[in-house]
Coordinates of C-alpha atoms in Angstrom, one line a residue:
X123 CA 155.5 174.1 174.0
X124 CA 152.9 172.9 176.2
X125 CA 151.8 169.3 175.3
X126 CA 148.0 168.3 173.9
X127 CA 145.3 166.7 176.0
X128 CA 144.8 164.5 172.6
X129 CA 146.9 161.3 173.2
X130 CA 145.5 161.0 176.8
X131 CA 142.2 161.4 175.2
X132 CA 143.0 159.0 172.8
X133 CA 144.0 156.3 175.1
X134 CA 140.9 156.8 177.2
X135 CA 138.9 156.3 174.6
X136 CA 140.3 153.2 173.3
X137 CA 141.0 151.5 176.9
X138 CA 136.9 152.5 177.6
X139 CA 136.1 150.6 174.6
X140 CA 138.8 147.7 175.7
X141 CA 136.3 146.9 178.8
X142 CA 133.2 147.4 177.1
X143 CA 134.3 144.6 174.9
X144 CA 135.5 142.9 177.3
X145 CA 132.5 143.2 179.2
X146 CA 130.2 141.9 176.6
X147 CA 132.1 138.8 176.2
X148 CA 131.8 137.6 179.9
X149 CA 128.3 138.6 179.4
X150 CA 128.2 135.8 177.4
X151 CA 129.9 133.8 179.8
X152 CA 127.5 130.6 181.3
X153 CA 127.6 128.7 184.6
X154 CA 128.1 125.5 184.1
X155 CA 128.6 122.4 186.2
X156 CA 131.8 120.9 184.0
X157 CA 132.4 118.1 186.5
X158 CA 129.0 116.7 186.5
X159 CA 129.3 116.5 182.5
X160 CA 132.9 115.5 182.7
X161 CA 132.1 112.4 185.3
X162 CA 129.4 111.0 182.9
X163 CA 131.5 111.0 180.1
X164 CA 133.9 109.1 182.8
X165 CA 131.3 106.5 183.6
X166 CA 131.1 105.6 179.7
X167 CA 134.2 106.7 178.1
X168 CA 136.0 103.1 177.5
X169 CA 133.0 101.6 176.9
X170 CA 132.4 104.3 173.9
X171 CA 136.1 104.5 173.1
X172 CA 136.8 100.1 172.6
X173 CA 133.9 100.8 169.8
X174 CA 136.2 103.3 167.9
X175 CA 137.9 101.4 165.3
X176 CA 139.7 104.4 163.5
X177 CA 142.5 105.1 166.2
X178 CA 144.3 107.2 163.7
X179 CA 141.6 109.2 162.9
X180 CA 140.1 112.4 164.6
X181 CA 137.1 114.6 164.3
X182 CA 138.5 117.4 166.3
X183 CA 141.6 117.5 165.7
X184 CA 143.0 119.4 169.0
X185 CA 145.9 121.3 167.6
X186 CA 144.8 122.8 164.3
X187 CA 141.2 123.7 165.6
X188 CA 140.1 123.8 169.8
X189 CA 143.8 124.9 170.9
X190 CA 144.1 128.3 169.0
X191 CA 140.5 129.8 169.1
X192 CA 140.9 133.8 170.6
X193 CA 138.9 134.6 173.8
X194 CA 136.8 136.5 171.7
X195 CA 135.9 133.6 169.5
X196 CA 135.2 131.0 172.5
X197 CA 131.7 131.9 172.7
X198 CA 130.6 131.3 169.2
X199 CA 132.7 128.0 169.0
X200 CA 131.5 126.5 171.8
X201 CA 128.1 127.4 170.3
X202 CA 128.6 125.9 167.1
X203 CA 130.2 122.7 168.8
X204 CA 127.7 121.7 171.0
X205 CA 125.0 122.2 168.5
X206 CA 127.0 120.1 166.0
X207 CA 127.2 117.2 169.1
X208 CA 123.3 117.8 169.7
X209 CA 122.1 117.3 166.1
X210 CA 124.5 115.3 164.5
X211 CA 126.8 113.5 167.1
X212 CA 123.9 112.4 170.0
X213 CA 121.3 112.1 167.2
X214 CA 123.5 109.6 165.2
X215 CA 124.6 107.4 167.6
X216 CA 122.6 103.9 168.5
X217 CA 123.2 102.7 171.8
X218 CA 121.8 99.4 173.1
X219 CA 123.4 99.3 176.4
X220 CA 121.1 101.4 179.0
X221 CA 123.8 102.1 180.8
X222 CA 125.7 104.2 178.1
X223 CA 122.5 105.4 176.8
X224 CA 121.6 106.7 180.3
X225 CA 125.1 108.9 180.3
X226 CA 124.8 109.8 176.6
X227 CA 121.5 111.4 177.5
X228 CA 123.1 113.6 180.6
X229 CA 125.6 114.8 178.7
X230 CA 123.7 115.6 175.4
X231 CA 120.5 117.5 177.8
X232 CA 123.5 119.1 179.3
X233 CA 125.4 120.1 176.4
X234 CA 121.7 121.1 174.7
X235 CA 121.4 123.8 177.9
X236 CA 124.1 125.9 177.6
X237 CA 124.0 125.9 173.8
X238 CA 120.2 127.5 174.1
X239 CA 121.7 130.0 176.6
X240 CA 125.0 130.3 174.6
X241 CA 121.9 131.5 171.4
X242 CA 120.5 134.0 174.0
X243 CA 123.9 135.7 173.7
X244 CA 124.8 135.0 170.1
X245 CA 122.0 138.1 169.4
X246 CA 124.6 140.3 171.5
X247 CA 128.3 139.0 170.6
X248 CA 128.4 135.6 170.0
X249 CA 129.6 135.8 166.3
X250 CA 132.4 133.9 165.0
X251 CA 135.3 135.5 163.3
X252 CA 136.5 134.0 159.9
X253 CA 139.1 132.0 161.3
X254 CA 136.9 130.2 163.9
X255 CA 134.0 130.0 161.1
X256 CA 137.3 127.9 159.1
X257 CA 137.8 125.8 162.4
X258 CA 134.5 124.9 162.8
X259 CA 134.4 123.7 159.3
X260 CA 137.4 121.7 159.5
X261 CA 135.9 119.4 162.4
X262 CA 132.0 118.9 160.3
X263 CA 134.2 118.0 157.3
X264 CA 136.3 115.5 159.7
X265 CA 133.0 114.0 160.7
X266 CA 131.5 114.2 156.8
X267 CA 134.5 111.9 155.5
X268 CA 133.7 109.2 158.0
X269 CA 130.7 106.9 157.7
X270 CA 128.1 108.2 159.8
X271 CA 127.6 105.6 163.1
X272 CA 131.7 105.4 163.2
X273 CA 132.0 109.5 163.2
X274 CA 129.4 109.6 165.9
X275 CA 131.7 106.8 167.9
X276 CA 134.8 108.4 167.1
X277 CA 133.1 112.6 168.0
X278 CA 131.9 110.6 171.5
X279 CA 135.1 109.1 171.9
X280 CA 136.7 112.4 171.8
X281 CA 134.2 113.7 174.4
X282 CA 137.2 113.8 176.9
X283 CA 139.0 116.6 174.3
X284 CA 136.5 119.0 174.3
X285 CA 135.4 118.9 178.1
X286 CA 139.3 119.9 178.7
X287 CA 138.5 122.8 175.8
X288 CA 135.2 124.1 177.9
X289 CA 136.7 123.7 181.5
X290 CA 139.8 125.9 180.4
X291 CA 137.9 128.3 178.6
X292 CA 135.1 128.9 181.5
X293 CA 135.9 127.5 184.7
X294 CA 138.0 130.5 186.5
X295 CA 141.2 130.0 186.7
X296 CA 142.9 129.3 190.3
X297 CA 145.2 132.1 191.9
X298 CA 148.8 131.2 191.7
X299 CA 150.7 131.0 194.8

């Protein structure tokens, strides 16, 4: 019996769509200048983080929401994120010191480009699955139980967390020796 052509069709078929997928999530993909983001939060990050009076407290909460998001879902989260630090976070906080305000503002104008090119994409791919949608929710809800001005300290404080998040998720990774 001579076997079918079927399976190998089959398999073509679903490895084709595979890459298209795969395709239109790098699409999606932004550059980025992490380390230019990452050393402002540098220059402020004690000051921002001595003003946090809730050590025990977090709005992100690293292990039940950043740390298991699927590839597919990076896009849309990091979407959502930076548009929940550009119009709650950065819009909440008060900040006398020029100095702080000055690196509040890089960061924010940053974080407020590569969400608007993050929406270009969202039209394409960019939607979140259920359980990202969930993850998403669990970190506004962190920030809802706090007072206002002392979530906006503690989601700054935590700056450091999610600029590990983005540079793992979009900076290319380094060959292996």
């Amino acid at each position: 019996m001579k076997p079918s052509g079927f399976p190998l069709c089959l398999l073509c078929a679903a490895l084709l769509l595979c890459l298209a997928h795969a395709w239109s999530i790098k699409r999606c993909l932004i550059s980025m200048d992490i380390h230019h983001i990452e050393k402002s939060f540098q220059g402020i990050k004690n000051a921002i983080q001595t003003k946090d009076v809730f050590q025990n407290v977090t709005i992100l909460s690293a292990s039940e929401t950043l740390y298991n998001i699927t590839p597919s879902d990076v896009c849309c989260m990091t979407k959502d994120i930076l548009g929940f630090y550009v119009d709650k976070v950065f819009r909440n906080h008060e900040e006398s010191d020029p100095r702080i305000q000055r690196g509040l503002s890089t960061i924010a104008n940053s974080f407020l480009r590569i969400r608007n090119a993050l929406e270009q994409c969202k039209q394409k791919n960019c939607d979140c699955q259920k359980e990202a949608t969930e993850k998403f929710q669990i970190i506004v809800r962190n920030y809802e139980q706090m007072e206002v001005k002392a979530a906006a300290i503690k989601s700054l404080g935590e700056l450091d967390i999610l600029l590990s998040w983005i540079s793992r998720n979009y900076q290319p990774k380094a060959a292996t020796k």
